[in-house]
PDB file of C-alpha atoms in Angstrom:
ATOM      1  CA  MET A  29      -5.079  10.341 -18.471  1.00 80.00           C
ATOM      2  CA  LYS A  30      -5.406   7.117 -16.505  1.00 89.00           C
ATOM      3  CA  LYS A  31      -2.237   5.848 -14.833  1.00 93.00           C
ATOM      4  CA  ILE A  32      -1.501   2.115 -14.763  1.00 95.00           C
ATOM      5  CA  MET A  33       1.206   0.617 -12.593  1.00 96.00           C
ATOM      6  CA  ILE A  34       3.130  -2.353 -14.004  1.00 97.00           C
ATOM      7  CA  VAL A  35       4.652  -4.556 -11.294  1.00 96.00           C
ATOM      8  CA  ASP A  36       6.828  -7.123 -13.049  1.00 95.00           C
ATOM      9  CA  ASP A  37      10.531  -7.934 -12.815  1.00 94.00           C
ATOM     10  CA  ASP A  38      10.639  -9.220 -16.411  1.00 93.00           C
ATOM     11  CA  VAL A  39      12.008  -6.257 -18.354  1.00 94.00           C
ATOM     12  CA  CYS A  40      10.823  -7.574 -21.745  1.00 94.00           C
ATOM     13  CA  ILE A  41       7.234  -8.077 -20.569  1.00 94.00           C
ATOM     14  CA  GLY A  42       7.282  -4.710 -18.819  1.00 94.00           C
ATOM     15  CA  ASP A  43       8.527  -2.971 -21.971  1.00 95.00           C
ATOM     16  CA  MET A  44       5.833  -4.679 -24.050  1.00 95.00           C
ATOM     17  CA  LEU A  45       3.100  -3.654 -21.612  1.00 96.00           C
ATOM     18  CA  GLU A  46       4.382  -0.092 -21.409  1.00 95.00           C
ATOM     19  CA  GLU A  47       4.380   0.224 -25.214  1.00 95.00           C
ATOM     20  CA  LEU A  48       0.937  -1.379 -25.511  1.00 95.00           C
ATOM     21  CA  LEU A  49      -0.590   0.902 -22.888  1.00 95.00           C
ATOM     22  CA  ALA A  50       1.043   4.027 -24.319  1.00 94.00           C
ATOM     23  CA  LYS A  51      -0.648   3.328 -27.667  1.00 92.00           C
ATOM     24  CA  GLU A  52      -3.979   3.332 -25.817  1.00 92.00           C
ATOM     25  CA  ASN A  53      -3.172   6.684 -24.179  1.00 91.00           C
ATOM     26  CA  TYR A  54      -2.524   5.321 -20.689  1.00 93.00           C
ATOM     27  CA  SER A  55       0.362   6.650 -18.654  1.00 92.00           C
ATOM     28  CA  THR A  56       2.448   4.041 -16.868  1.00 95.00           C
ATOM     29  CA  VAL A  57       4.735   3.646 -13.888  1.00 94.00           C
ATOM     30  CA  ARG A  58       6.843   0.556 -13.270  1.00 95.00           C
ATOM     31  CA  ALA A  59       8.093  -1.376 -10.260  1.00 95.00           C
ATOM     32  CA  TYR A  60      10.386  -4.383 -10.477  1.00 95.00           C
ATOM     33  CA  SER A  61       9.733  -5.889  -7.035  1.00 93.00           C
ATOM     34  CA  GLY A  62       6.919  -6.070  -4.527  1.00 91.00           C
ATOM     35  CA  THR A  63       8.911  -3.959  -2.093  1.00 89.00           C
ATOM     36  CA  GLU A  64       9.465  -1.227  -4.678  1.00 91.00           C
ATOM     37  CA  ALA A  65       5.748  -1.271  -5.536  1.00 92.00           C
ATOM     38  CA  LEU A  66       4.768  -0.939  -1.879  1.00 89.00           C
ATOM     39  CA  LEU A  67       7.115   2.011  -1.475  1.00 86.00           C
ATOM     40  CA  TYR A  68       5.539   3.765  -4.463  1.00 87.00           C
ATOM     41  CA  LEU A  69       1.993   3.045  -3.269  1.00 87.00           C
ATOM     42  CA  SER A  70       2.689   4.574   0.128  1.00 80.00           C
ATOM     43  CA  SER A  71       2.573   8.024  -1.485  1.00 77.00           C
ATOM     44  CA  HIS A  72       0.979   7.560  -4.938  1.00 85.00           C
ATOM     45  CA  ARG A  73      -2.282   6.153  -6.238  1.00 86.00           C
ATOM     46  CA  PRO A  74      -2.477   4.724  -9.768  1.00 91.00           C
ATOM     47  CA  ASP A  75      -5.859   3.955 -11.350  1.00 93.00           C
ATOM     48  CA  LEU A  76      -5.062   0.269 -11.857  1.00 95.00           C
ATOM     49  CA  ILE A  77      -2.253  -2.206 -11.162  1.00 96.00           C
ATOM     50  CA  LEU A  78      -0.993  -5.044 -13.371  1.00 97.00           C
ATOM     51  CA  LEU A  79       0.625  -7.446 -10.920  1.00 96.00           C
ATOM     52  CA  ASP A  80       2.965 -10.336 -11.576  1.00 94.00           C
ATOM     53  CA  LEU A  81       3.239 -12.933  -8.813  1.00 92.00           C
ATOM     54  CA  MET A  82       6.851 -14.137  -9.072  1.00 90.00           C
ATOM     55  CA  LEU A  83       8.599 -11.025  -7.785  1.00 92.00           C
ATOM     56  CA  PRO A  84      11.862 -10.556  -5.868  1.00 90.00           C
ATOM     57  CA  GLY A  85      11.521  -9.370  -2.294  1.00 84.00           C
ATOM     58  CA  LEU A  86       7.823  -9.116  -1.508  1.00 87.00           C
ATOM     59  CA  SER A  87       5.949 -11.538  -3.767  1.00 90.00           C
ATOM     60  CA  GLY A  88       2.768 -10.691  -5.645  1.00 90.00           C
ATOM     61  CA  GLU A  89       0.735 -12.870  -3.259  1.00 90.00           C
ATOM     62  CA  GLU A  90       2.197 -10.973  -0.284  1.00 89.00           C
ATOM     63  CA  LEU A  91       1.699  -7.567  -1.901  1.00 90.00           C
ATOM     64  CA  LEU A  92      -1.910  -8.117  -2.989  1.00 89.00           C
ATOM     65  CA  PRO A  93      -3.585  -7.874   0.460  1.00 86.00           C
ATOM     66  CA  LEU A  94      -1.639  -4.674   1.165  1.00 86.00           C
ATOM     67  CA  ILE A  95      -3.211  -2.884  -1.825  1.00 87.00           C
ATOM     68  CA  ARG A  96      -6.407  -1.062  -0.929  1.00 81.00           C
ATOM     69  CA  ASN A  97      -9.089   0.519  -3.099  1.00 82.00           C
ATOM     70  CA  ILE A  98      -7.168   0.100  -6.365  1.00 90.00           C
ATOM     71  CA  PRO A  99      -8.230  -2.520  -8.961  1.00 93.00           C
ATOM     72  CA  VAL A 100      -5.561  -5.186  -9.498  1.00 94.00           C
ATOM     73  CA  ILE A 101      -5.290  -7.473 -12.516  1.00 95.00           C
ATOM     74  CA  VAL A 102      -2.966 -10.387 -11.808  1.00 94.00           C
ATOM     75  CA  LEU A 103      -0.777 -11.499 -14.715  1.00 93.00           C
ATOM     76  CA  SER A 104       0.679 -14.922 -14.054  1.00 87.00           C
ATOM     77  CA  ALA A 105       1.787 -18.155 -15.673  1.00 85.00           C
ATOM     78  CA  LYS A 106      -0.107 -20.040 -12.960  1.00 78.00           C
ATOM     79  CA  ALA A 107      -3.082 -21.566 -14.775  1.00 69.00           C
ATOM     80  CA  ALA A 108      -4.626 -23.782 -12.074  1.00 79.00           C
ATOM     81  CA  VAL A 109      -8.211 -22.891 -11.207  1.00 81.00           C
ATOM     82  CA  ASN A 110      -7.427 -23.092  -7.471  1.00 83.00           C
ATOM     83  CA  ASP A 111      -4.702 -20.450  -7.857  1.00 80.00           C
ATOM     84  CA  LYS A 112      -7.083 -18.121  -9.682  1.00 82.00           C
ATOM     85  CA  VAL A 113      -9.861 -18.597  -7.150  1.00 85.00           C
ATOM     86  CA  GLU A 114      -7.527 -17.988  -4.210  1.00 85.00           C
ATOM     87  CA  LEU A 115      -6.189 -14.760  -5.711  1.00 86.00           C
ATOM     88  CA  LEU A 116      -9.629 -13.455  -6.682  1.00 86.00           C
ATOM     89  CA  LEU A 117     -10.912 -14.127  -3.178  1.00 82.00           C
ATOM     90  CA  GLY A 118      -7.717 -12.562  -1.812  1.00 81.00           C
ATOM     91  CA  GLY A 119      -8.367  -9.181  -3.410  1.00 86.00           C
ATOM     92  CA  ALA A 120      -7.533  -9.399  -7.106  1.00 91.00           C
ATOM     93  CA  SER A 121     -10.093  -7.750  -9.402  1.00 91.00           C
ATOM     94  CA  ASP A 122      -9.236 -10.015 -12.330  1.00 93.00           C
ATOM     95  CA  TYR A 123      -6.753 -12.676 -13.398  1.00 93.00           C
ATOM     96  CA  ILE A 124      -5.226 -13.318 -16.806  1.00 93.00           C
ATOM     97  CA  THR A 125      -2.858 -16.172 -17.605  1.00 90.00           C
ATOM     98  CA  LYS A 126       0.480 -15.637 -19.368  1.00 88.00           C
ATOM     99  CA  PRO A 127       0.931 -15.704 -22.294  1.00 87.00           C
ATOM    100  CA  PHE A 128      -2.100 -13.506 -22.938  1.00 90.00           C
ATOM    101  CA  ASP A 129      -3.796 -11.929 -25.897  1.00 92.00           C
ATOM    102  CA  ARG A 130      -3.114  -8.199 -25.940  1.00 93.00           C
ATOM    103  CA  SER A 131      -6.630  -7.236 -27.029  1.00 93.00           C
ATOM    104  CA  GLU A 132      -8.094  -9.338 -24.207  1.00 93.00           C
ATOM    105  CA  LEU A 133      -5.850  -7.624 -21.669  1.00 94.00           C
ATOM    106  CA  LEU A 134      -6.871  -4.183 -22.941  1.00 95.00           C
ATOM    107  CA  ALA A 135     -10.537  -5.176 -22.721  1.00 94.00           C
ATOM    108  CA  ARG A 136     -10.122  -6.373 -19.140  1.00 93.00           C
ATOM    109  CA  ILE A 137      -8.333  -3.143 -18.229  1.00 94.00           C
ATOM    110  CA  ALA A 138     -11.149  -1.080 -19.762  1.00 93.00           C
ATOM    111  CA  VAL A 139     -13.739  -3.041 -17.782  1.00 91.00           C
ATOM    112  CA  GLN A 140     -11.944  -2.464 -14.482  1.00 91.00           C
ATOM    113  CA  LEU A 141     -11.477   1.250 -15.139  1.00 90.00           C
ATOM    114  CA  ARG A 142     -15.155   1.522 -16.047  1.00 85.00           C
ATOM    115  CA  LYS A 143     -16.045  -0.064 -12.697  1.00 79.00           C
ATOM    116  CA  ASN A 144     -13.717   2.341 -10.888  1.00 70.00           C
ATOM    117  CA  PRO A 145     -13.987   5.595 -12.876  1.00 60.00           C
ATOM    118  CA  ALA A 146     -12.581   7.871 -10.193  1.00 53.00           C
ATOM    119  CA  ALA A 147     -10.110   5.508  -8.570  1.00 47.00           C
ATOM    120  CA  GLY A 148      -7.196   7.849  -9.080  1.00 45.00           C
ATOM    121  CA  ASP A 149      -9.067  10.890  -7.771  1.00 46.00           C
ATOM    122  CA  VAL A 150     -10.217   9.469  -4.449  1.00 48.00           C
ATOM    123  CA  SER A 151      -8.305  10.406  -1.335  1.00 54.00           C
ATOM    124  CA  PRO A 152      -8.990   7.422   0.914  1.00 73.00           C
ATOM    125  CA  VAL A 153      -9.839   7.508   4.572  1.00 82.00           C
ATOM    126  CA  PHE A 154      -8.098   4.811   6.618  1.00 88.00           C
ATOM    127  CA  THR A 155      -9.455   3.529   9.912  1.00 90.00           C
ATOM    128  CA  PHE A 156      -8.135   1.287  12.657  1.00 92.00           C
ATOM    129  CA  ASP A 157     -10.184   0.747  15.797  1.00 91.00           C
ATOM    130  CA  ASP A 158     -11.117   4.324  16.864  1.00 92.00           C
ATOM    131  CA  ILE A 159      -8.436   5.985  14.707  1.00 94.00           C
ATOM    132  CA  ARG A 160      -9.521   7.758  11.513  1.00 92.00           C
ATOM    133  CA  LEU A 161      -6.881   9.150   9.132  1.00 93.00           C
ATOM    134  CA  ASP A 162      -8.144  11.331   6.276  1.00 88.00           C
ATOM    135  CA  THR A 163      -5.482  11.760   3.589  1.00 83.00           C
ATOM    136  CA  SER A 164      -7.383  14.511   1.757  1.00 76.00           C
ATOM    137  CA  SER A 165      -7.389  16.850   4.771  1.00 79.00           C
ATOM    138  CA  ARG A 166      -4.330  15.230   6.402  1.00 85.00           C
ATOM    139  CA  THR A 167      -6.219  15.025   9.685  1.00 90.00           C
ATOM    140  CA  VAL A 168      -6.309  12.337  12.346  1.00 94.00           C
ATOM    141  CA  THR A 169      -9.060  11.755  14.872  1.00 95.00           C
ATOM    142  CA  VAL A 170      -9.311   9.268  17.717  1.00 94.00           C
ATOM    143  CA  SER A 171     -12.803   8.535  19.047  1.00 91.00           C
ATOM    144  CA  GLY A 172     -13.948  11.578  17.060  1.00 90.00           C
ATOM    145  CA  LEU A 173     -11.438  13.943  18.677  1.00 93.00           C
ATOM    146  CA  LEU A 174      -8.823  15.705  16.555  1.00 93.00           C
ATOM    147  CA  VAL A 175      -5.236  14.730  17.312  1.00 94.00           C
ATOM    148  CA  ARG A 176      -2.570  17.199  16.221  1.00 94.00           C
ATOM    149  CA  LEU A 177       0.469  15.433  14.779  1.00 94.00           C
ATOM    150  CA  THR A 178       3.758  16.627  13.371  1.00 92.00           C
ATOM    151  CA  LYS A 179       4.517  15.885   9.727  1.00 90.00           C
ATOM    152  CA  THR A 180       6.736  12.974  10.733  1.00 92.00           C
ATOM    153  CA  GLU A 181       4.192  11.517  13.172  1.00 93.00           C
ATOM    154  CA  TYR A 182       1.482  11.720  10.501  1.00 93.00           C
ATOM    155  CA  ALA A 183       3.708   9.956   7.943  1.00 91.00           C
ATOM    156  CA  ILE A 184       4.486   7.158  10.420  1.00 93.00           C
ATOM    157  CA  LEU A 185       0.820   6.654  11.302  1.00 94.00           C
ATOM    158  CA  LYS A 186      -0.218   6.667   7.638  1.00 91.00           C
ATOM    159  CA  LEU A 187       2.345   3.957   6.885  1.00 90.00           C
ATOM    160  CA  LEU A 188       1.221   1.811   9.827  1.00 92.00           C
ATOM    161  CA  ILE A 189      -2.496   2.214   9.187  1.00 91.00           C
ATOM    162  CA  ARG A 190      -2.084   1.290   5.514  1.00 85.00           C
ATOM    163  CA  ASN A 191      -0.395  -1.942   6.602  1.00 85.00           C
ATOM    164  CA  PRO A 192      -2.224  -2.785   9.834  1.00 82.00           C
ATOM    165  CA  SER A 193      -1.119  -6.404  10.147  1.00 80.00           C
ATOM    166  CA  GLN A 194       2.468  -5.939   8.985  1.00 85.00           C
ATOM    167  CA  VAL A 195       5.551  -5.342  11.118  1.00 88.00           C
ATOM    168  CA  ILE A 196       7.342  -2.376   9.539  1.00 88.00           C
ATOM    169  CA  THR A 197      11.091  -2.560  10.031  1.00 89.00           C
ATOM    170  CA  LYS A 198      12.898   0.584  11.075  1.00 86.00           C
ATOM    171  CA  SER A 199      14.855   0.743   7.819  1.00 86.00           C
ATOM    172  CA  LEU A 200      11.729   0.287   5.700  1.00 86.00           C
ATOM    173  CA  MET A 201       9.885   2.905   7.727  1.00 87.00           C
ATOM    174  CA  LEU A 202      12.681   5.412   7.170  1.00 86.00           C
ATOM    175  CA  ASP A 203      12.671   4.671   3.440  1.00 83.00           C
ATOM    176  CA  ARG A 204       8.896   4.915   3.124  1.00 80.00           C
ATOM    177  CA  ILE A 205       8.473   8.195   5.021  1.00 82.00           C
ATOM    178  CA  SER A 206      11.583   9.860   3.555  1.00 76.00           C
ATOM    179  CA  GLU A 207       9.613  11.574   0.792  1.00 68.00           C
ATOM    180  CA  ASP A 208       7.436  13.399   3.339  1.00 70.00           C
ATOM    181  CA  THR A 209      10.026  13.750   6.084  1.00 72.00           C
ATOM    182  CA  PRO A 210      13.573  13.605   4.664  1.00 67.00           C
ATOM    183  CA  ASP A 211      15.079  14.865   7.935  1.00 71.00           C
ATOM    184  CA  CYS A 212      13.962  11.852   9.981  1.00 76.00           C
ATOM    185  CA  VAL A 213      16.900   9.567  10.796  1.00 78.00           C
ATOM    186  CA  GLU A 214      17.178   6.287  12.685  1.00 76.00           C
ATOM    187  CA  SER A 215      18.408   7.954  15.875  1.00 80.00           C
ATOM    188  CA  SER A 216      15.265  10.118  16.076  1.00 85.00           C
ATOM    189  CA  LEU A 217      12.742   7.599  14.743  1.00 90.00           C
ATOM    190  CA  LYS A 218      12.054   5.998  18.116  1.00 88.00           C
ATOM    191  CA  VAL A 219      11.352   9.425  19.623  1.00 93.00           C
ATOM    192  CA  HIS A 220       8.835  10.245  16.873  1.00 93.00           C
ATOM    193  CA  VAL A 221       7.092   6.883  17.309  1.00 94.00           C
ATOM    194  CA  SER A 222       7.011   7.355  21.103  1.00 94.00           C
ATOM    195  CA  ASN A 223       5.485  10.820  20.754  1.00 95.00           C
ATOM    196  CA  LEU A 224       2.886   9.541  18.270  1.00 96.00           C
ATOM    197  CA  ARG A 225       2.005   6.674  20.581  1.00 95.00           C
ATOM    198  CA  ARG A 226       1.596   9.018  23.539  1.00 96.00           C
ATOM    199  CA  LYS A 227      -0.659  11.445  21.643  1.00 96.00           C
ATOM    200  CA  LEU A 228      -2.962   8.648  20.485  1.00 96.00           C
ATOM    201  CA  LYS A 229      -3.082   7.061  23.949  1.00 94.00           C
ATOM    202  CA  GLU A 230      -3.916  10.343  25.674  1.00 95.00           C
ATOM    203  CA  VAL A 231      -7.321  10.431  23.980  1.00 94.00           C
ATOM    204  CA  ASN A 232      -8.838   7.145  25.167  1.00 93.00           C
ATOM    205  CA  GLY A 233      -6.114   5.244  27.003  1.00 93.00           C
ATOM    206  CA  LYS A 234      -5.549   2.736  24.210  1.00 93.00           C
ATOM    207  CA  ASP A 235      -1.988   1.797  23.217  1.00 94.00           C
ATOM    208  CA  TYR A 236      -2.228   1.607  19.436  1.00 94.00           C
ATOM    209  CA  ILE A 237       1.419   1.081  18.463  1.00 94.00           C
ATOM    210  CA  GLU A 238       3.407  -2.006  19.332  1.00 92.00           C
ATOM    211  CA  ALA A 239       7.189  -2.168  19.222  1.00 90.00           C
ATOM    212  CA  VAL A 240       8.452  -5.536  17.982  1.00 89.00           C
ATOM    213  CA  TRP A 241      11.797  -5.867  19.698  1.00 86.00           C
ATOM    214  CA  GLY A 242      14.769  -5.838  17.352  1.00 83.00           C
ATOM    215  CA  ILE A 243      12.590  -5.494  14.249  1.00 87.00           C
ATOM    216  CA  GLY A 244      10.321  -2.454  14.098  1.00 90.00           C
ATOM    217  CA  PHE A 245       6.749  -1.379  14.747  1.00 92.00           C
ATOM    218  CA  LYS A 246       3.172  -2.399  13.980  1.00 92.00           C
ATOM    219  CA  LEU A 247      -0.347  -1.472  14.988  1.00 93.00           C
ATOM    220  CA  ASN A 248      -1.437  -3.265  18.130  1.00 90.00           C
ATOM    221  CA  GLU A 249      -4.203  -5.778  17.379  1.00 85.00           C
ATOM    222  CA  ASP A 250      -5.387  -5.421  20.984  1.00 83.00           C
ATOM    223  CA  PRO A 251      -4.858  -1.718  21.787  1.00 81.00           C
ATOM    224  CA  THR A 252      -6.569  -2.059  25.161  1.00 77.00           C
ATOM    225  CA  ALA A 253      -3.820  -4.383  26.391  1.00 58.00           C
ATOM    226  CA  GLU A 254      -0.742  -3.038  28.126  1.00 57.00           C
ATOM    227  CA  ASN A 255       2.333  -3.406  25.979  1.00 58.00           C
ATOM    228  CA  GLU A 256       5.947  -3.014  26.957  1.00 50.00           C
ATOM    229  CA  SER A 257       8.592  -1.163  24.961  1.00 51.00           C
TER     230      SER A 257
END
């Protein structure tokens, strides 16, 4: 059964979509904010996402570029052609204007799932510079060499590599990795990040993780540069 994620803070629209999709034998999962959706996507992979733009916290426009290898149909009241073009070029698979015809939405969903028949079964491989993280085997290599990480270090790297341009706050990082590593707390987080950073750097001398003072951590866009923290 294909799983469709509904990201919309409007309870009435969400209920309507959930009922409509259930009648077509789709399973559904719901998120009411962009932040909640991102948290879910850090450890789950639906077959398709229906994304509203006007969301509390992280907006739909901000969430869209963080979604990888999952078809996204944007549902929005924005009808301007420029808005549609920008979103389609920004990663959306399709765009449908609210209010929409239910049969048209179902047809567009079917088309996207036909284009991506095994979307929910693929375990993606994420890369950044010389780092390669394989989620199916839970292995990490740097410059082709295997790097042995603890469960917590792996969870931190997976979160960072899925969001390579985003600064991840300490609180968000703890929330996002809690499912894999419930014992990690704020007092030990810096130690885990430091150990991960050291293990990656030992392979080829590159400093892949940057500490953003007072905020959190991100992947270093220039890992060859020396970075303090």
